[in-house]
mmCIF file of C-alpha atoms in Angstrom:
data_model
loop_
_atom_site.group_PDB
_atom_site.id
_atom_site.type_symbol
_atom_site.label_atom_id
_atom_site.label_comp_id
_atom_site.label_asym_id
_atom_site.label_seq_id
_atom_site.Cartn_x
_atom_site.Cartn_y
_atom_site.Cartn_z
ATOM 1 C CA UNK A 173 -35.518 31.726 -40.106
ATOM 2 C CA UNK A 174 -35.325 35.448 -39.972
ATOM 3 C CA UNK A 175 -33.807 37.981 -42.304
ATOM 4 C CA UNK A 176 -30.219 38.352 -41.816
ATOM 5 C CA UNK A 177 -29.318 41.668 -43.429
ATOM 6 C CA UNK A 178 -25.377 41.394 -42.946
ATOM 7 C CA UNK A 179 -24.988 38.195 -44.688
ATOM 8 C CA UNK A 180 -23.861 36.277 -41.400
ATOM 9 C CA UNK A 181 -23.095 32.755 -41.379
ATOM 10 C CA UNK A 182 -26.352 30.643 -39.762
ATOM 11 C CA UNK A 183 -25.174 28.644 -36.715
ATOM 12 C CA UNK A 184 -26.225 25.105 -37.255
ATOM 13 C CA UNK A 185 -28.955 23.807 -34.596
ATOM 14 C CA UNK A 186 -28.018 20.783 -31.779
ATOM 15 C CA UNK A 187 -30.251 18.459 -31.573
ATOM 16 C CA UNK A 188 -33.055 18.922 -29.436
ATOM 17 C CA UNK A 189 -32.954 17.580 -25.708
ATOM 18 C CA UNK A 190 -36.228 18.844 -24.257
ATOM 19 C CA UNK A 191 -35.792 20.824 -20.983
ATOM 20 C CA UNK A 192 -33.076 18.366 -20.113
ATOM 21 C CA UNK A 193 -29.563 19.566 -19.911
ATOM 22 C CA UNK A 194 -27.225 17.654 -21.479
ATOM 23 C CA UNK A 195 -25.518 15.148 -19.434
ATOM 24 C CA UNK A 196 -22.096 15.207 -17.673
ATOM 25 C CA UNK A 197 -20.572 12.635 -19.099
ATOM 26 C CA UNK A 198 -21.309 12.966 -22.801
ATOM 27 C CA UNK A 199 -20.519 17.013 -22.582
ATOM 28 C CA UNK A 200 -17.031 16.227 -20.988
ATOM 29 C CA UNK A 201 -15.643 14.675 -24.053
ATOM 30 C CA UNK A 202 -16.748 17.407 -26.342
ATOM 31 C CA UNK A 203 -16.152 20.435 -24.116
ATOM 32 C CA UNK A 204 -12.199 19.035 -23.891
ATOM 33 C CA UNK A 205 -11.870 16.970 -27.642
ATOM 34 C CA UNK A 206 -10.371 20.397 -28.711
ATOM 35 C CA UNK A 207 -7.861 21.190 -25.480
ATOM 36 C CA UNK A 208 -6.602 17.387 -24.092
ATOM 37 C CA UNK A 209 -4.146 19.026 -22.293
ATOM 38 C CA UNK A 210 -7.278 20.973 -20.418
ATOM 39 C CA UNK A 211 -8.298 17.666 -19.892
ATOM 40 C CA UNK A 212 -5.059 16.369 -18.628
ATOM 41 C CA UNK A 213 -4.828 19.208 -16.024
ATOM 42 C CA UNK A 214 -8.408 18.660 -14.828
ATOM 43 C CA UNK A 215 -7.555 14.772 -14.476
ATOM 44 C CA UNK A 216 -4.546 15.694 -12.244
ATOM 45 C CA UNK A 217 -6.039 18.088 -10.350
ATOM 46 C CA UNK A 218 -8.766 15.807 -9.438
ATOM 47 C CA UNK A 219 -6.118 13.284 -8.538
ATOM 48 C CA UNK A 220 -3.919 15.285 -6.275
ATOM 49 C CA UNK A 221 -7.521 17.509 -4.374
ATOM 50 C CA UNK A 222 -8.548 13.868 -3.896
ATOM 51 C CA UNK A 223 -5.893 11.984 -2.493
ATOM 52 C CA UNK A 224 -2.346 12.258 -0.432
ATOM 53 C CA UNK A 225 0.259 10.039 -1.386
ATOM 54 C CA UNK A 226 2.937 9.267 1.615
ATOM 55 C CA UNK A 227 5.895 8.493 0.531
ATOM 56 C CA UNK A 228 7.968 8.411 3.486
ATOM 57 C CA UNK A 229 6.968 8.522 6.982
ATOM 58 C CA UNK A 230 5.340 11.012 8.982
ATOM 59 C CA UNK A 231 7.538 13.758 10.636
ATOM 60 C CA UNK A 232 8.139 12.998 13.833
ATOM 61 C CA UNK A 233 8.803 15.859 16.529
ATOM 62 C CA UNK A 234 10.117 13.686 19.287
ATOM 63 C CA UNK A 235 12.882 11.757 17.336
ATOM 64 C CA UNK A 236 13.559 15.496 16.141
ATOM 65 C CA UNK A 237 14.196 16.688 19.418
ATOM 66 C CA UNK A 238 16.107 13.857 20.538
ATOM 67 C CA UNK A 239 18.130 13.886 17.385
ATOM 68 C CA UNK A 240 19.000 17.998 18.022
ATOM 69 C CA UNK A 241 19.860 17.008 21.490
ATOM 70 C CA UNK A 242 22.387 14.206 20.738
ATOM 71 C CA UNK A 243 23.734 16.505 18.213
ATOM 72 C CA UNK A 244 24.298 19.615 20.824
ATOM 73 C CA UNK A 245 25.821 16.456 23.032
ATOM 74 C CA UNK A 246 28.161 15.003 20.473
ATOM 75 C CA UNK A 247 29.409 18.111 19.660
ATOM 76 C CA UNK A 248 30.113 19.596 23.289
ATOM 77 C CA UNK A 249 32.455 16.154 23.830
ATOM 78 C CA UNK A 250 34.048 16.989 20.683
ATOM 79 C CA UNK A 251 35.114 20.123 22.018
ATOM 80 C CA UNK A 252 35.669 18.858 25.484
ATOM 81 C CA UNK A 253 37.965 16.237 24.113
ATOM 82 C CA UNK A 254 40.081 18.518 21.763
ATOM 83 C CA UNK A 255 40.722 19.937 24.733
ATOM 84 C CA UNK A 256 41.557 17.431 26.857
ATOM 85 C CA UNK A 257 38.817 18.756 29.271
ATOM 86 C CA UNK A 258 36.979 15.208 28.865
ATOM 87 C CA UNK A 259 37.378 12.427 31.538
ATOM 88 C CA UNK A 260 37.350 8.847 31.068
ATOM 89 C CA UNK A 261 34.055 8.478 32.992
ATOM 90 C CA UNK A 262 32.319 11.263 31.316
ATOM 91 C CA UNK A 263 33.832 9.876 27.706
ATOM 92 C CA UNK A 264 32.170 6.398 29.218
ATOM 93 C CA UNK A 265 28.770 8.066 29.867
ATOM 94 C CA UNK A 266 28.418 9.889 26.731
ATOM 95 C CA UNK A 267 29.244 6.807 24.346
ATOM 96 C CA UNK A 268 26.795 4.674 27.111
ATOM 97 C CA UNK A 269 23.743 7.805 26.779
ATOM 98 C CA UNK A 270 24.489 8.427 22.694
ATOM 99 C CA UNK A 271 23.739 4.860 22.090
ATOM 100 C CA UNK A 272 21.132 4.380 24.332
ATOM 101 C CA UNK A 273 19.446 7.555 21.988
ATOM 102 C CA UNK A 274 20.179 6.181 19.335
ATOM 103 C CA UNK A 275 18.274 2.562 20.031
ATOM 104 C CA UNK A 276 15.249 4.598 20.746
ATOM 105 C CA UNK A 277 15.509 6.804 18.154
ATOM 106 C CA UNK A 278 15.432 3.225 16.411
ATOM 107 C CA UNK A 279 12.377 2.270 17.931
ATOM 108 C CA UNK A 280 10.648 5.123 17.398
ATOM 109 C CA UNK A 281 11.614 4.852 13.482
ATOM 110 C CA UNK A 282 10.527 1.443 13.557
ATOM 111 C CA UNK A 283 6.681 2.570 14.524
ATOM 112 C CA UNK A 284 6.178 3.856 11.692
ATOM 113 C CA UNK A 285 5.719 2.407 7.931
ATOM 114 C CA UNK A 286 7.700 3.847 4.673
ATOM 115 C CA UNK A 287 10.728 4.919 7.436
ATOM 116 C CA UNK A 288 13.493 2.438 6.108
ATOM 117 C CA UNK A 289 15.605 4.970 4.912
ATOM 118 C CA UNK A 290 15.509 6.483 8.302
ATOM 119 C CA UNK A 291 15.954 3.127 10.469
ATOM 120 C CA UNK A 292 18.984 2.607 7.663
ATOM 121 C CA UNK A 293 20.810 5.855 8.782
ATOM 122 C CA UNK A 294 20.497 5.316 12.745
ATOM 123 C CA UNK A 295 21.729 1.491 12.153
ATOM 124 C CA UNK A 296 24.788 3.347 10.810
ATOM 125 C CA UNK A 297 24.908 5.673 13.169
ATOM 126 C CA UNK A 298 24.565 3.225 16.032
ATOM 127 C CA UNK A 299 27.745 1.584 14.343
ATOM 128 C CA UNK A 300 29.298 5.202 14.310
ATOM 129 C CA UNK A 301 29.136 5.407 17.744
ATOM 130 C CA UNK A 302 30.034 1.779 19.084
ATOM 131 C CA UNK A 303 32.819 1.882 16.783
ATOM 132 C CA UNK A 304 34.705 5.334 18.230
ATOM 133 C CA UNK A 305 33.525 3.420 21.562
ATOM 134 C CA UNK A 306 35.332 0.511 20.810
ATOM 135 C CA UNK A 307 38.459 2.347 19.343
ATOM 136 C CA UNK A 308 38.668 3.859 23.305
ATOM 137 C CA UNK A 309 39.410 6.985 22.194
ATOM 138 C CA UNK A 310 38.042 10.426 22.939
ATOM 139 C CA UNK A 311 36.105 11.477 20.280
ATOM 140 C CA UNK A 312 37.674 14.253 18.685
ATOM 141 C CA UNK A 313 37.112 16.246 16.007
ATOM 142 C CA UNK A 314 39.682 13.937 13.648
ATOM 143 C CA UNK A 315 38.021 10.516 14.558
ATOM 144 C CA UNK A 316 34.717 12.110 14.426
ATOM 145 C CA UNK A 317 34.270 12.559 10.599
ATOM 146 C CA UNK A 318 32.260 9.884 10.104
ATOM 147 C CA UNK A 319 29.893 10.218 12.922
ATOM 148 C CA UNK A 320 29.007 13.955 12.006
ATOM 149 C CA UNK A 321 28.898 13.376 8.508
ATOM 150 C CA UNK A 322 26.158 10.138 9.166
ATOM 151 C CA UNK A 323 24.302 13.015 11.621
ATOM 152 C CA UNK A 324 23.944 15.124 9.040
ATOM 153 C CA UNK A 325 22.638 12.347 7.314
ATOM 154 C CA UNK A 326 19.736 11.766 9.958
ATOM 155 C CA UNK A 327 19.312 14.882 10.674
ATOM 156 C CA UNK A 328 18.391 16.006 6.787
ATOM 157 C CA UNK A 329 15.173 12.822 6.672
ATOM 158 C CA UNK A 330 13.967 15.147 9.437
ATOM 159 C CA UNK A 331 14.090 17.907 7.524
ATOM 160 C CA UNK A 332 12.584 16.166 4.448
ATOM 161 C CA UNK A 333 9.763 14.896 6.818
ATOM 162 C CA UNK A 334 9.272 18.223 8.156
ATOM 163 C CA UNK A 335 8.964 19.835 4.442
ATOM 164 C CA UNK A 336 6.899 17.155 3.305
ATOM 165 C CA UNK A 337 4.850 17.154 6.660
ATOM 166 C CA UNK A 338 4.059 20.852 5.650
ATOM 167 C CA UNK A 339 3.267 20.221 2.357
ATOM 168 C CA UNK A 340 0.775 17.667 2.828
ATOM 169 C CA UNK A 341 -1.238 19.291 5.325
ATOM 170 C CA UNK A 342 -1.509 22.547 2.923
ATOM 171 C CA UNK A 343 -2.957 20.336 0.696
ATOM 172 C CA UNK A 344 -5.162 18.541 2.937
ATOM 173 C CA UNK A 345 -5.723 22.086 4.222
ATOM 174 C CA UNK A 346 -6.539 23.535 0.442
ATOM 175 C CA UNK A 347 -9.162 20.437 -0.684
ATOM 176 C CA UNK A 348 -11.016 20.437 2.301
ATOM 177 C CA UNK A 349 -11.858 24.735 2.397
ATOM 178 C CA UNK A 350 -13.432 23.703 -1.080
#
């Protein structure tokens, strides 16, 4: 062995592999047996650079934009009917062109899988709509609580979709530069 003039504690040999290096699997458990929440982290990294999970649709930029644009449309009748700027054949046409956005807003929702939450909020915005038509009012801005507030509703999936539609492709983005 050697002289060891400072009285150093020996370091106990590992068995003898050859030139071999010691395999993968049976370092792994040793290298983390001390640290498991090393090990825990490694396990979920692996899980999250290896696969997406899609919880809810994909964002969609079309039902977006036709979603914005009913929106700017709903609310410029508002204001033309709290005005009484808004005639009966232009009250007609909106409710006729609102839920004829709506429908295809529907179909475009219905495209897609994991979107029930979406097709959910357009059914009851569809019934928004039909029901102020049915009341044959104008829609102003006291019988139109409902309808904004189920909008909003629609409008803040998109958003969701859009955030998560970000998200996921940074990752994608992130485990493939690797």
């Amino acid at each position: 062995m050697g002289s060891n003039p400072e009285r150093l504690p020996v370091a106990r040999r590992s068995p003898q592999t050859g030139n071999r290096p010691t395999p993968f699997v049976t370092a792994l458990p040793s290298t983390y047996a001390r640290h498991p929440s090393t090990l825990l982290a490694f396990v979920f990294g692996l899980l999250l650079a290896g696969c997406s999970v899609l919880f809810i649709a994909p964002y969609d930029a079309t039902t977006d934009r036709l979603l914005t644009d009913l929106t700017v449309q709903t609310e410029t009748v508002v204001v033309k009917a709290d005005n009484d700027q808004l005639s009966v054949g232009e009250r007609e046409k909106f409710y006729a062109e609102a839920e004829g956005t709506v429908n295809a807003m529907k179909m475009r929702a219905g495209l897609y899988a994991k979107n029930e939450q979406e097709i959910a909020a357009l059914d009851e915005l569809a019934k928004r709509y039909r029901a102020l038509h049915e009341h044959h009012a104008s829609p102003r801005t006291s019988l139109t609580t409902g309808l904004r507030a189920t909008l909003l509703d629609v409008q803040q999936i998109q958003v969701a979709k859009k955030r998560s539609s970000v998200f996921s492709s940074s990752l994608n983005k992130t485990s493939t530069s690797q």
